[in-house]
């Protein structure tokens, strides 16, 4: 029964005027809170539901849909600072499609998720720059097109707001560059087409249309309601952009396929699948003229090689042959696991199991681990039938048994290293799948890497699994005590049992080479010499070299070297207490400015130093013996750091005495700041002794000096010094010097390991 009442004052001072039902506001009414906030609109059983308008004492207003007392549906919010948002809401948060105008005259219209820009959208800066494409967590992410006010244009891939991956850059003068980028800088091979080249038909496959407007009809924005999402989605699709990003219905999917083919034909969208192909006979005649193009190789924005290609037809033919050869090529390291791959179903099983386990353990309240959380009996077991069960979903793989060891321990380890459960599952269990790597060692283990390269997954032997379970309590205490430990970070231990009782065991680890910089050389150092070399004919950038291949010594800042060996000593003491041998130091080198590049680097770096170094960064940590042109150390600024979310983020930032023991960042020209940690982003000087003939040098050693950034950690810590290794030691000692073989007593192994590394990182004189 509905009753009318002209007004009612509540005991807390609030006032309501409007319709009631059973003493609750129901219908139309006006509610005034004691703090001055006013709502006028529809009510349902005492809650704001329907259309209404609310104004706060600060001057901010919202007019639109409400549900259950929340801003929910479509509406317009006007803030006191001039911000205007018009679009979809969910539970008081911007969520869905909407348009936002900022006080500085920037505008964004497109998708939102939980209050942040995420999905497809268009951002226009007040300076005239425009971006259309995919977003994630408020940053440009995925495929997108950026047009600058000066006429330059980039169409390609993005990561965290920077160009990352393949793309095309069009200059305002008509020149083009097609290649790859890393953290916003050209990195790797590419092709440059100068302005005026007779490539009109070829470049029409790359150039994007300069009409970037994909906004919904502004006149109908207030009446849009359910049609708002459909209207904007269809307009995005009609423009032929990002066909994999919007799926609103089967009709939209068909429209998407139609729009992409027409967009390529009309020059709206680059056809990267046939980058150097021409579709018309007229275009072929045009291309086979006197056009000159340049094949270039970049390293972090620095041009290191350039070849003039006088005839574009040769370039087209060579790329065609290269594509044919790649199709016939056998499996290569880093191959993405796809349907039909021998490891495809194994990967699906692993992803299903991890998704189930992490989803089950994450809601459990955080607590300290107990003795019962360790050992082979601390586990989660589950059977995943193909058709699904009461606890498991149906899936497209084969049925399998799943076992997750010590779930609470590994959950705490992930929390300890600040790894979000959702990010962990997305990284390993996302739709992109995993990549399979070839094993760099002799164990026969298979290695997989997540698509974002944050995590490594390694298959284990049964003996290795037992060793890890046995050492896990000590390992947990060690990494909890020492934030800067260099020992491998473990995040999960699992077993899959397939038909025929075949068991496959996995361990999930952090990838220490998940870095912003390119790793040019990598070494696996044990401190032994027997069999510790690599076939020189097989060496390339991805090869893991060994002890006898190392021809460098590395000079570190004294306090850093002291901290490094203090931590190595602590880690080796722990491994010795667990009777572990055969571990090694994995060392990655990024060469920032080799000698043959210094002529190119010096003028650029002189500009960067003046542009990037603020007043409080005036004290550059460069001693007179190490005048680096490529590496600058500046006072640490946490808010301005740019860093990939690797497993190393838990450790502390290194300090330098020359800044009064302040924490420091590594400043790289054009790349940004990198947080310097023990074993991560560590700048150093690499000295390489040159071979020289005769005695003309007068007894003076000749060196090449390089600026490098080091990444290092202790890996392969699951080999126990058992009876098998003791027998191996006895047999090999009859043939070789016992000090040169790998299988030795744990105490001797640790001592030899540290002494060898002291030669690799010599102390300053």
XYZ file of C-alpha atoms in Angstrom:
765
model
C 0.000 0.000 0.000
C 1.466 3.314 -1.060
C 1.162 6.369 1.141
C 2.007 9.997 0.393
C 3.827 12.202 2.850
C 4.973 15.727 2.297
C 8.054 15.515 4.474
C 9.878 13.609 7.202
C 12.857 14.496 9.387
C 14.933 11.567 10.609
C 16.639 11.455 14.052
C 20.094 11.900 12.451
C 19.008 15.182 10.823
C 18.376 13.840 7.308
C 15.210 15.008 5.537
C 13.086 13.088 3.040
C 10.190 14.504 1.049
C 8.269 12.200 -1.293
C 6.445 8.903 -1.633
C 6.446 6.117 0.941
C 5.488 2.480 1.068
C 5.406 0.767 4.443
C 7.430 3.598 5.971
C 10.182 3.256 3.329
C 10.880 5.740 0.509
C 9.308 4.250 -2.616
C 8.553 6.143 -5.812
C 9.712 9.731 -6.378
C 11.366 11.681 -3.615
C 14.010 14.108 -2.455
C 16.484 13.130 0.259
C 18.745 15.692 1.945
C 21.587 14.436 4.137
C 22.793 16.417 7.134
C 26.107 17.095 5.377
C 24.338 18.883 2.502
C 24.251 16.055 -0.081
C 20.945 15.997 -1.998
C 19.372 13.215 -4.064
C 16.245 13.723 -6.089
C 14.767 10.916 -8.146
C 13.311 7.426 -8.008
C 13.301 5.117 -4.973
C 12.516 1.469 -4.434
C 12.006 0.002 -0.952
C 14.190 2.590 0.722
C 17.052 2.609 -1.795
C 17.893 4.911 -4.695
C 16.873 2.880 -7.750
C 15.995 4.198 -11.200
C 16.713 7.642 -12.628
C 17.874 10.423 -10.387
C 20.251 13.254 -9.654
C 22.630 13.622 -6.730
C 24.682 16.678 -5.797
C 27.375 16.824 -3.152
C 28.288 19.782 -0.947
C 31.637 20.035 -2.806
C 29.736 20.950 -5.993
C 30.136 17.609 -7.810
C 26.977 16.192 -9.415
C 25.770 12.952 -10.972
C 22.657 12.464 -13.070
C 21.674 9.094 -14.435
C 20.855 5.534 -13.359
C 20.919 4.180 -9.823
C 20.471 0.645 -8.486
C 20.374 -0.428 -4.849
C 21.776 2.904 -3.685
C 24.746 2.822 -6.096
C 25.621 4.725 -9.261
C 24.824 1.866 -11.591
C 23.891 2.015 -15.269
C 24.465 5.055 -17.472
C 24.969 8.562 -16.202
C 26.931 11.794 -16.228
C 29.310 12.836 -13.468
C 30.650 16.394 -13.258
C 33.485 16.932 -10.777
C 34.490 20.134 -9.015
C 37.811 20.186 -10.921
C 36.049 20.182 -14.291
C 36.190 16.439 -14.960
C 33.149 15.205 -16.902
C 32.414 11.503 -17.335
C 29.432 10.381 -19.404
C 28.933 6.664 -19.732
C 28.435 3.351 -17.940
C 28.798 2.742 -14.197
C 28.876 -0.299 -11.969
C 28.632 -0.049 -8.176
C 29.844 3.596 -8.089
C 32.765 2.845 -10.433
C 33.210 3.695 -14.117
C 32.788 0.381 -15.904
C 31.787 -0.213 -19.512
C 31.709 2.351 -22.315
C 32.071 6.022 -21.598
C 33.524 9.397 -22.479
C 35.643 11.458 -20.104
C 36.870 15.032 -20.424
C 39.767 16.126 -18.215
C 40.549 19.593 -16.799
C 43.578 19.923 -19.119
C 41.270 19.453 -22.155
C 42.344 15.831 -22.777
C 39.484 13.493 -23.709
C 39.025 9.732 -23.695
C 36.146 7.683 -25.017
C 35.974 3.940 -25.040
C 36.018 1.045 -22.595
C 36.521 1.229 -18.823
C 37.046 -1.529 -16.285
C 36.762 -1.068 -12.520
C 37.440 2.666 -12.787
C 40.435 2.390 -15.137
C 40.812 2.717 -18.892
C 40.884 -0.837 -20.247
C 39.809 -2.242 -23.588
C 39.467 -0.315 -26.841
C 39.332 3.450 -26.788
C 40.463 6.778 -28.200
C 42.526 9.269 -26.186
C 43.059 12.785 -27.505
C 45.596 15.017 -25.842
C 45.157 18.765 -25.748
C 48.469 19.123 -27.611
C 46.928 17.376 -30.645
C 48.263 13.830 -30.209
C 45.731 10.999 -30.665
C 45.815 7.303 -29.773
C 43.298 4.682 -30.899
C 43.709 1.147 -29.691
C 43.863 -1.233 -26.777
C 44.426 -0.219 -23.172
C 45.150 -2.081 -19.954
C 45.138 -0.583 -16.447
C 45.176 2.941 -17.878
C 48.131 2.369 -20.220
C 48.440 1.669 -23.934
C 48.698 -2.103 -24.197
C 48.409 -4.384 -27.216
C 47.606 -3.196 -30.721
C 47.181 0.544 -31.231
C 47.689 3.522 -33.470
C 49.276 6.794 -32.327
C 49.281 10.005 -34.329
C 51.356 12.941 -33.157
C 50.535 16.575 -33.772
C 53.612 16.929 -35.990
C 52.173 14.379 -38.446
C 54.200 11.317 -37.359
C 52.243 8.088 -36.935
C 52.902 4.697 -35.335
C 50.749 1.615 -35.842
C 51.806 -1.492 -33.955
C 52.153 -3.119 -30.555
C 52.411 -1.424 -27.147
C 53.299 -2.443 -23.603
C 52.804 -0.278 -20.493
C 52.388 2.850 -22.596
C 55.508 2.298 -24.731
C 56.098 0.844 -28.176
C 56.945 -2.840 -27.739
C 57.053 -5.396 -30.528
C 56.477 -5.077 -34.258
C 55.026 -1.973 -35.855
C 55.175 0.652 -38.542
C 56.284 4.252 -38.036
C 55.296 6.829 -40.650
C 57.162 10.134 -40.604
C 55.486 13.412 -41.478
C 57.672 13.762 -44.588
C 56.318 10.481 -46.006
C 59.132 8.138 -44.955
C 58.344 4.808 -43.291
C 60.104 2.472 -40.899
C 58.882 -1.112 -40.369
C 60.563 -3.013 -37.555
C 60.517 -3.895 -33.879
C 60.651 -1.827 -30.698
C 61.604 -2.574 -27.089
C 60.471 -0.300 -24.243
C 59.854 2.528 -26.690
C 63.140 2.231 -28.588
C 63.942 0.628 -31.931
C 65.533 -2.706 -31.114
C 66.382 -5.344 -33.696
C 66.121 -5.501 -37.494
C 63.887 -3.244 -39.580
C 63.423 -1.651 -42.992
C 63.422 2.089 -43.719
C 61.650 3.507 -46.797
C 62.828 7.071 -47.504
C 60.403 9.853 -48.364
C 59.663 10.043 -52.069
C 60.218 6.332 -52.698
C 57.969 4.887 -55.386
C 56.177 2.728 -52.866
C 52.656 4.132 -52.911
C 51.001 0.780 -53.520
C 53.282 -1.071 -51.132
C 52.874 1.397 -48.285
C 49.118 1.480 -48.728
C 49.184 -1.831 -46.903
C 50.740 -0.126 -43.912
C 49.349 3.388 -43.702
C 46.362 3.894 -41.475
C 43.548 6.226 -42.406
C 43.862 9.586 -40.738
C 40.232 9.686 -39.641
C 40.629 8.542 -36.036
C 37.168 9.442 -34.825
C 35.323 6.360 -33.570
C 33.119 7.992 -30.970
C 29.410 7.356 -30.410
C 26.826 9.835 -31.516
C 27.115 12.674 -29.005
C 23.590 13.853 -29.650
C 22.130 10.574 -28.431
C 24.463 10.036 -25.497
C 21.790 10.692 -22.881
C 19.294 8.402 -24.603
C 21.773 5.626 -25.331
C 21.089 3.237 -22.389
C 21.285 -0.361 -23.701
C 22.258 0.700 -27.237
C 25.299 2.679 -26.120
C 27.636 -0.326 -25.934
C 26.439 -1.708 -29.278
C 26.756 1.675 -31.025
C 30.351 2.302 -30.020
C 31.420 -1.303 -30.599
C 30.024 -1.303 -34.127
C 31.670 2.025 -34.937
C 35.000 0.655 -33.749
C 34.504 -2.402 -35.917
C 33.474 -0.388 -38.949
C 36.740 1.527 -38.725
C 38.484 -1.825 -39.185
C 40.611 -1.653 -36.073
C 41.704 -4.463 -33.751
C 39.467 -7.284 -34.878
C 40.415 -9.521 -31.975
C 39.506 -7.000 -29.289
C 35.741 -6.518 -29.618
C 33.183 -9.279 -29.750
C 29.609 -8.134 -29.098
C 27.659 -10.668 -31.158
C 27.947 -13.029 -34.111
C 26.739 -10.160 -36.274
C 29.591 -7.996 -35.017
C 32.094 -10.775 -35.679
C 30.937 -11.036 -39.294
C 31.070 -7.254 -39.590
C 34.606 -7.365 -38.165
C 35.849 -9.797 -40.837
C 34.209 -7.738 -43.548
C 35.628 -4.473 -42.207
C 39.191 -5.826 -41.910
C 39.320 -7.024 -45.505
C 37.923 -3.695 -46.707
C 40.248 -1.751 -44.417
C 43.320 -3.484 -45.828
C 42.053 -2.925 -49.347
C 41.393 0.773 -48.676
C 44.640 1.400 -46.801
C 43.042 1.675 -43.358
C 44.918 -1.184 -41.727
C 48.431 -2.590 -42.163
C 48.618 -6.159 -43.396
C 51.546 -7.442 -41.338
C 50.989 -11.012 -42.508
C 52.362 -10.044 -45.905
C 54.566 -7.127 -45.014
C 56.430 -6.840 -48.298
C 53.882 -8.159 -50.756
C 52.029 -6.244 -53.429
C 48.532 -7.224 -54.525
C 48.194 -5.479 -57.844
C 50.169 -5.661 -61.068
C 50.314 -1.900 -61.140
C 51.838 -1.906 -57.668
C 54.409 -4.497 -58.739
C 55.539 -2.325 -61.643
C 55.772 0.629 -59.268
C 57.855 -1.248 -56.742
C 60.281 -2.667 -59.250
C 61.512 0.786 -60.139
C 64.539 2.589 -58.782
C 63.280 2.787 -55.195
C 66.003 2.480 -52.549
C 65.347 1.109 -49.093
C 67.594 0.581 -46.095
C 67.808 -2.530 -43.952
C 68.796 -1.446 -40.445
C 69.731 -3.062 -37.147
C 69.136 -1.183 -33.884
C 70.251 -1.865 -30.336
C 68.190 0.005 -27.710
C 67.650 2.906 -30.081
C 71.213 3.007 -31.415
C 71.760 2.289 -35.114
C 74.473 -0.379 -35.265
C 74.230 -1.575 -38.869
C 72.730 -0.376 -42.137
C 72.597 -1.979 -45.587
C 71.354 -0.205 -48.715
C 68.967 -2.305 -50.769
C 69.039 -0.768 -54.239
C 66.173 -2.775 -55.707
C 62.963 -3.295 -53.763
C 62.094 -6.314 -55.918
C 65.134 -8.108 -54.504
C 63.930 -7.300 -51.015
C 60.463 -8.665 -51.806
C 61.864 -11.858 -53.307
C 64.264 -12.423 -50.423
C 61.523 -11.992 -47.842
C 59.318 -14.357 -49.827
C 62.047 -17.002 -49.822
C 62.640 -16.405 -46.121
C 58.959 -16.975 -45.310
C 58.951 -20.221 -47.335
C 62.047 -21.410 -45.524
C 60.564 -20.561 -42.126
C 57.482 -22.651 -42.916
C 59.676 -25.694 -43.562
C 61.946 -25.011 -40.599
C 61.866 -27.443 -37.691
C 60.985 -26.513 -34.119
C 63.074 -23.633 -32.798
C 63.778 -22.512 -29.221
C 60.922 -20.421 -27.884
C 58.284 -22.165 -29.999
C 54.742 -21.335 -28.899
C 52.796 -24.456 -27.954
C 49.749 -24.688 -30.188
C 47.173 -27.346 -30.991
C 48.943 -30.258 -32.631
C 52.166 -29.673 -30.683
C 53.395 -32.737 -28.784
C 53.196 -30.821 -25.482
C 49.796 -29.218 -26.160
C 47.668 -31.456 -23.918
C 50.327 -31.463 -21.218
C 50.245 -27.664 -21.232
C 46.430 -27.631 -20.997
C 46.558 -30.021 -18.046
C 49.162 -27.897 -16.290
C 47.125 -24.734 -16.809
C 43.902 -26.389 -15.602
C 45.626 -27.691 -12.482
C 47.319 -24.397 -11.584
C 44.094 -22.481 -12.159
C 42.237 -24.877 -9.868
C 44.875 -24.876 -7.111
C 45.508 -21.136 -7.015
C 41.768 -20.449 -7.116
C 41.252 -22.848 -4.206
C 44.101 -21.644 -1.984
C 43.897 -17.864 -2.584
C 40.648 -17.250 -0.601
C 42.133 -19.001 2.453
C 43.148 -16.353 5.042
C 46.860 -15.609 5.087
C 48.738 -17.290 7.944
C 52.206 -18.447 8.916
C 53.196 -21.852 7.614
C 53.200 -24.779 10.019
C 55.226 -28.012 10.079
C 52.193 -29.853 8.693
C 52.316 -27.617 5.565
C 55.578 -29.279 4.468
C 56.338 -32.734 3.156
C 54.828 -35.039 0.511
C 51.603 -35.463 2.531
C 50.845 -31.735 2.405
C 49.126 -31.743 -0.947
C 45.959 -31.187 -2.962
C 44.841 -34.097 -5.131
C 42.151 -33.970 -7.789
C 41.014 -35.888 -10.844
C 40.066 -33.874 -13.931
C 37.806 -35.998 -16.167
C 37.300 -34.693 -19.670
C 33.554 -34.223 -19.143
C 34.034 -32.391 -15.849
C 32.850 -33.281 -12.351
C 31.261 -31.709 -9.307
C 34.527 -29.888 -8.558
C 36.200 -29.534 -11.960
C 35.060 -27.976 -15.250
C 34.801 -29.872 -18.552
C 37.824 -29.369 -20.780
C 39.240 -30.204 -24.201
C 42.263 -32.111 -22.962
C 42.573 -35.732 -21.841
C 41.562 -36.780 -18.333
C 44.384 -36.571 -15.768
C 45.198 -36.770 -12.067
C 46.584 -33.619 -10.490
C 48.738 -33.262 -7.382
C 49.832 -29.924 -5.939
C 52.575 -30.152 -3.295
C 52.710 -27.876 -0.219
C 50.161 -25.359 -1.566
C 50.199 -23.120 1.521
C 53.999 -22.874 1.483
C 54.155 -21.859 -2.172
C 51.199 -19.490 -1.725
C 53.199 -17.704 1.005
C 56.303 -17.674 -1.200
C 54.327 -15.974 -3.985
C 53.008 -13.435 -1.488
C 56.537 -12.941 -0.168
C 57.748 -11.985 -3.631
C 54.711 -9.729 -4.215
C 53.231 -11.878 -6.985
C 49.504 -11.283 -7.316
C 47.468 -14.489 -7.626
C 45.425 -13.148 -10.561
C 48.557 -12.025 -12.441
C 50.157 -15.409 -11.755
C 47.225 -17.285 -13.280
C 46.939 -14.917 -16.250
C 50.660 -15.205 -16.974
C 50.753 -19.018 -16.932
C 47.147 -19.952 -17.728
C 46.249 -17.171 -20.190
C 44.937 -17.752 -23.693
C 48.381 -17.072 -25.224
C 49.712 -20.354 -23.873
C 53.319 -21.197 -23.054
C 56.521 -21.339 -25.075
C 58.766 -24.392 -25.113
C 62.504 -23.843 -24.816
C 65.301 -26.259 -25.542
C 67.193 -27.484 -22.502
C 70.608 -25.831 -22.060
C 71.865 -28.666 -19.822
C 72.346 -32.431 -19.898
C 69.482 -33.390 -17.579
C 66.954 -33.832 -20.380
C 64.446 -31.567 -18.612
C 61.917 -29.639 -20.646
C 61.617 -25.912 -20.100
C 58.565 -23.767 -20.695
C 58.237 -20.014 -20.358
C 55.120 -17.899 -19.930
C 54.277 -15.525 -22.773
C 55.122 -12.473 -20.636
C 58.430 -14.191 -19.730
C 57.917 -13.778 -15.973
C 57.907 -17.466 -15.112
C 59.900 -20.561 -16.108
C 58.430 -24.052 -15.785
C 60.812 -27.004 -15.647
C 60.099 -30.728 -15.657
C 61.753 -32.602 -12.775
C 63.000 -36.091 -12.175
C 61.500 -37.916 -9.222
C 64.792 -37.585 -7.312
C 64.793 -33.813 -7.825
C 61.221 -33.533 -6.526
C 62.207 -35.450 -3.389
C 65.211 -33.164 -2.838
C 63.042 -30.047 -3.168
C 60.443 -31.371 -0.723
C 63.203 -32.323 1.719
C 64.919 -28.922 1.580
C 61.706 -26.849 1.391
C 61.496 -25.964 5.144
C 65.086 -24.716 5.140
C 64.600 -22.996 1.780
C 61.482 -21.196 3.053
C 63.281 -19.928 6.154
C 66.310 -18.864 4.100
C 64.437 -16.767 1.520
C 62.245 -15.320 4.288
C 65.328 -14.220 6.226
C 67.359 -12.844 3.294
C 65.436 -10.514 0.983
C 68.332 -10.307 -1.469
C 68.991 -14.020 -1.815
C 70.298 -14.999 -5.233
C 68.900 -18.529 -5.076
C 66.218 -19.529 -7.584
C 62.706 -18.412 -6.607
C 60.243 -21.317 -6.523
C 56.491 -20.628 -6.809
C 54.829 -24.010 -7.303
C 55.471 -27.756 -7.371
C 53.055 -30.025 -9.250
C 52.603 -33.518 -10.675
C 50.376 -34.679 -13.537
C 49.527 -38.350 -13.974
C 48.338 -39.287 -17.450
C 46.854 -42.457 -18.865
C 49.210 -45.390 -18.540
C 50.448 -44.051 -15.172
C 52.945 -41.713 -16.839
C 53.910 -39.064 -14.294
C 55.237 -35.612 -15.190
C 56.558 -33.354 -12.422
C 56.861 -29.568 -12.741
C 58.342 -26.735 -10.745
C 57.435 -23.083 -11.438
C 60.301 -20.621 -11.008
C 60.928 -16.928 -11.495
C 62.708 -15.954 -14.724
C 65.694 -13.836 -13.739
C 66.049 -12.668 -17.355
C 62.610 -11.018 -17.375
C 64.198 -7.620 -17.948
C 63.690 -4.386 -19.816
C 67.068 -4.829 -21.517
C 68.222 -7.291 -24.106
C 70.527 -10.051 -22.823
C 73.443 -10.250 -25.278
C 75.485 -12.966 -23.524
C 74.619 -15.535 -20.870
C 76.949 -17.784 -18.871
C 76.493 -20.809 -16.608
C 79.408 -20.767 -14.149
C 80.200 -23.638 -11.750
C 83.852 -23.024 -10.929
C 84.944 -26.340 -12.493
C 86.759 -26.781 -15.798
C 86.213 -30.394 -16.894
C 83.821 -30.309 -19.855
C 82.980 -26.659 -19.188
C 83.215 -25.225 -22.705
C 80.866 -24.724 -25.650
C 81.286 -25.600 -29.304
C 82.277 -22.271 -30.878
C 80.366 -23.068 -34.077
C 77.054 -23.145 -32.175
C 77.334 -19.860 -30.300
C 74.741 -17.159 -30.829
C 72.938 -14.663 -28.603
C 70.698 -17.340 -27.063
C 73.537 -19.799 -26.300
C 74.352 -20.388 -22.643
C 78.161 -20.383 -22.396
C 80.289 -22.038 -19.705
C 83.278 -21.391 -17.470
C 86.021 -21.832 -20.075
C 84.164 -19.578 -22.532
C 84.275 -16.587 -20.166
C 86.904 -14.069 -21.256
C 85.785 -11.135 -19.086
C 86.328 -9.901 -15.568
C 83.796 -7.489 -14.084
C 84.511 -4.415 -11.990
C 81.792 -3.496 -9.490
C 81.485 -0.634 -7.024
C 83.275 -1.846 -3.860
C 80.279 -1.851 -1.518
C 78.223 -3.695 -4.140
C 80.912 -6.336 -4.542
C 81.064 -6.776 -0.769
C 77.267 -7.180 -0.592
C 77.303 -9.596 -3.512
C 79.867 -11.943 -1.971
C 78.283 -11.705 1.462
C 75.021 -12.942 -0.050
C 76.735 -15.593 -2.199
C 78.484 -16.876 0.940
C 75.177 -17.058 2.856
C 73.474 -18.843 -0.040
C 76.323 -21.325 -0.440
C 76.322 -22.031 3.308
C 72.631 -22.897 3.086
C 73.177 -25.174 0.055
C 76.100 -26.839 1.796
C 73.872 -27.537 4.824
C 71.451 -29.298 2.464
C 74.289 -31.345 0.853
C 73.620 -29.690 -2.544
C 76.212 -29.560 -5.344
C 76.240 -28.871 -9.090
C 74.619 -25.473 -8.685
C 75.873 -22.615 -10.817
C 75.759 -18.865 -11.216
C 73.641 -17.880 -14.197
C 75.050 -14.595 -15.482
C 73.381 -12.404 -18.099
C 75.181 -9.483 -19.777
C 73.638 -6.491 -21.482
C 76.327 -4.607 -23.419
C 75.258 -0.994 -23.335
C 77.991 0.775 -25.290
C 80.712 -1.408 -26.836
C 83.826 0.387 -28.074
C 82.800 0.211 -31.710
C 79.558 2.071 -30.848
C 81.028 4.854 -28.704
C 81.227 7.278 -31.609
C 77.491 6.905 -32.065
C 76.654 6.959 -28.373
C 78.633 9.940 -27.108
C 76.722 12.823 -28.740
C 73.362 11.273 -27.835
C 74.320 10.620 -24.230
C 75.595 14.151 -23.693
C 72.096 15.369 -24.497
C 70.437 12.774 -22.308
C 72.533 13.676 -19.293
C 71.373 17.285 -19.429
C 67.773 16.408 -20.229
C 67.165 13.710 -17.628
C 69.335 14.516 -14.604
C 67.426 16.622 -12.093
C 68.978 18.903 -9.458
C 68.980 16.212 -6.791
C 70.660 13.831 -9.266
C 73.690 16.062 -9.757
C 76.007 13.611 -8.028
C 76.646 11.034 -10.742
C 78.313 7.901 -9.506
C 81.167 7.744 -11.995
C 84.691 7.417 -10.681
C 87.624 8.701 -12.800
C 88.697 5.181 -13.780
C 85.259 4.333 -15.139
C 84.001 7.246 -17.213
C 80.971 5.466 -18.674
C 79.222 7.091 -21.599
C 76.315 4.652 -21.592
C 75.581 4.190 -17.865
C 74.589 6.835 -15.355
C 73.627 6.272 -11.710
C 71.278 8.742 -10.066
C 69.378 9.085 -6.813
C 66.573 6.546 -6.525
C 63.065 7.793 -7.324
C 60.497 5.055 -6.649
C 57.631 6.911 -8.343
C 59.476 7.350 -11.624
C 60.874 3.832 -11.881
C 60.095 1.756 -14.935
C 60.396 -1.942 -14.195
C 58.896 -5.196 -15.381
C 57.165 -7.159 -12.598
C 59.722 -9.925 -12.285
C 60.281 -12.218 -9.310
C 63.148 -9.986 -8.141
C 61.035 -7.058 -6.950
C 61.273 -8.075 -3.267
C 64.968 -7.260 -2.797
C 66.195 -3.895 -1.585
C 67.596 -1.109 -3.750
C 71.391 -0.823 -3.680
C 73.057 2.222 -2.133
C 76.200 4.028 -3.224
C 78.663 5.829 -0.917
C 79.200 8.687 -3.369
C 75.596 9.849 -2.821
C 75.810 9.704 0.939
C 74.587 6.105 1.023
C 71.406 6.910 -0.879
C 69.612 4.322 -2.982
C 70.329 4.633 -6.700
C 68.736 3.982 -10.088
C 70.427 3.195 -13.370
C 69.670 5.897 -15.926
C 69.850 4.675 -19.523
C 69.522 7.143 -22.414
C 66.096 6.889 -23.968
C 65.021 3.937 -21.803
C 64.380 5.482 -18.404
C 65.286 4.563 -14.846
C 65.938 1.003 -13.728
C 66.032 0.046 -10.074
C 69.466 -1.321 -9.123
C 69.260 -4.423 -6.946
C 71.617 -7.179 -5.944
C 71.817 -9.319 -9.088
C 69.389 -7.126 -11.063
C 70.215 -4.105 -13.268
C 73.739 -3.926 -11.807
C 76.011 -1.627 -13.853
C 79.601 -2.782 -14.182
C 82.703 -2.496 -16.310
C 83.657 -5.602 -18.304
C 87.340 -5.977 -19.134
C 88.282 -8.409 -21.886
C 91.936 -9.346 -22.307
C 93.090 -9.252 -25.923
C 95.372 -11.821 -27.480
C 98.492 -10.229 -28.925
C 101.456 -11.623 -30.796
C 105.103 -11.228 -29.886
C 106.414 -9.036 -27.100
C 105.757 -5.626 -28.643
C 103.372 -4.776 -25.839
C 106.288 -4.532 -23.429
C 104.611 -6.738 -20.833
C 101.510 -4.543 -20.651
C 98.158 -6.366 -20.800
C 95.788 -5.105 -23.456
C 92.066 -4.828 -22.638
C 88.827 -3.979 -24.326
C 86.505 -2.170 -21.934
C 82.710 -2.407 -22.116
C 79.857 -0.916 -20.148
C 77.547 -3.757 -19.119
C 74.456 -4.329 -17.027
C 74.525 -7.575 -15.049
C 71.769 -10.027 -14.126
C 72.757 -13.002 -11.994
C 71.371 -15.715 -9.743
C 72.171 -19.177 -8.367
C 70.323 -21.946 -10.224
C 70.158 -25.779 -10.440
C 70.029 -26.337 -6.681
C 68.308 -29.750 -6.702
C 71.302 -32.090 -7.053
C 72.148 -33.834 -3.778
C 75.614 -35.235 -3.085
C 74.396 -38.825 -2.914
C 76.011 -42.201 -3.472
C 75.799 -41.805 -7.257
C 77.731 -38.540 -7.150
C 80.292 -40.021 -4.776
C 80.934 -42.852 -7.231
C 81.184 -40.324 -10.080
C 83.727 -38.346 -8.070
C 85.822 -41.460 -7.426
C 85.815 -42.557 -11.065
C 86.617 -39.144 -12.552
C 89.356 -38.520 -9.994
C 91.288 -41.385 -11.548
C 91.341 -39.557 -14.907
C 91.317 -35.855 -14.009
C 92.409 -33.469 -11.316
C 89.737 -33.767 -8.572
C 89.600 -29.971 -8.310
C 88.494 -29.646 -11.931
C 85.461 -31.927 -11.852
C 81.958 -30.901 -10.832
C 81.067 -33.805 -8.498
C 82.889 -32.972 -5.258
C 82.022 -32.723 -1.585
C 79.476 -29.893 -0.844
C 81.926 -27.966 1.366
C 84.682 -28.153 -1.251
C 82.168 -27.287 -3.993
C 81.053 -24.127 -2.152
C 84.649 -23.039 -1.435
C 85.749 -23.583 -5.040
C 82.617 -21.863 -6.368
C 83.240 -18.712 -4.319
C 86.962 -18.573 -5.144
C 86.208 -18.829 -8.854
C 83.666 -15.996 -8.673
C 86.164 -13.842 -6.768
C 88.354 -14.036 -9.886
C 85.400 -13.181 -12.134
C 84.563 -10.163 -9.936
C 88.031 -9.047 -8.758
C 88.417 -6.597 -5.930
C 89.494 -3.051 -6.822
C 93.169 -2.368 -6.118
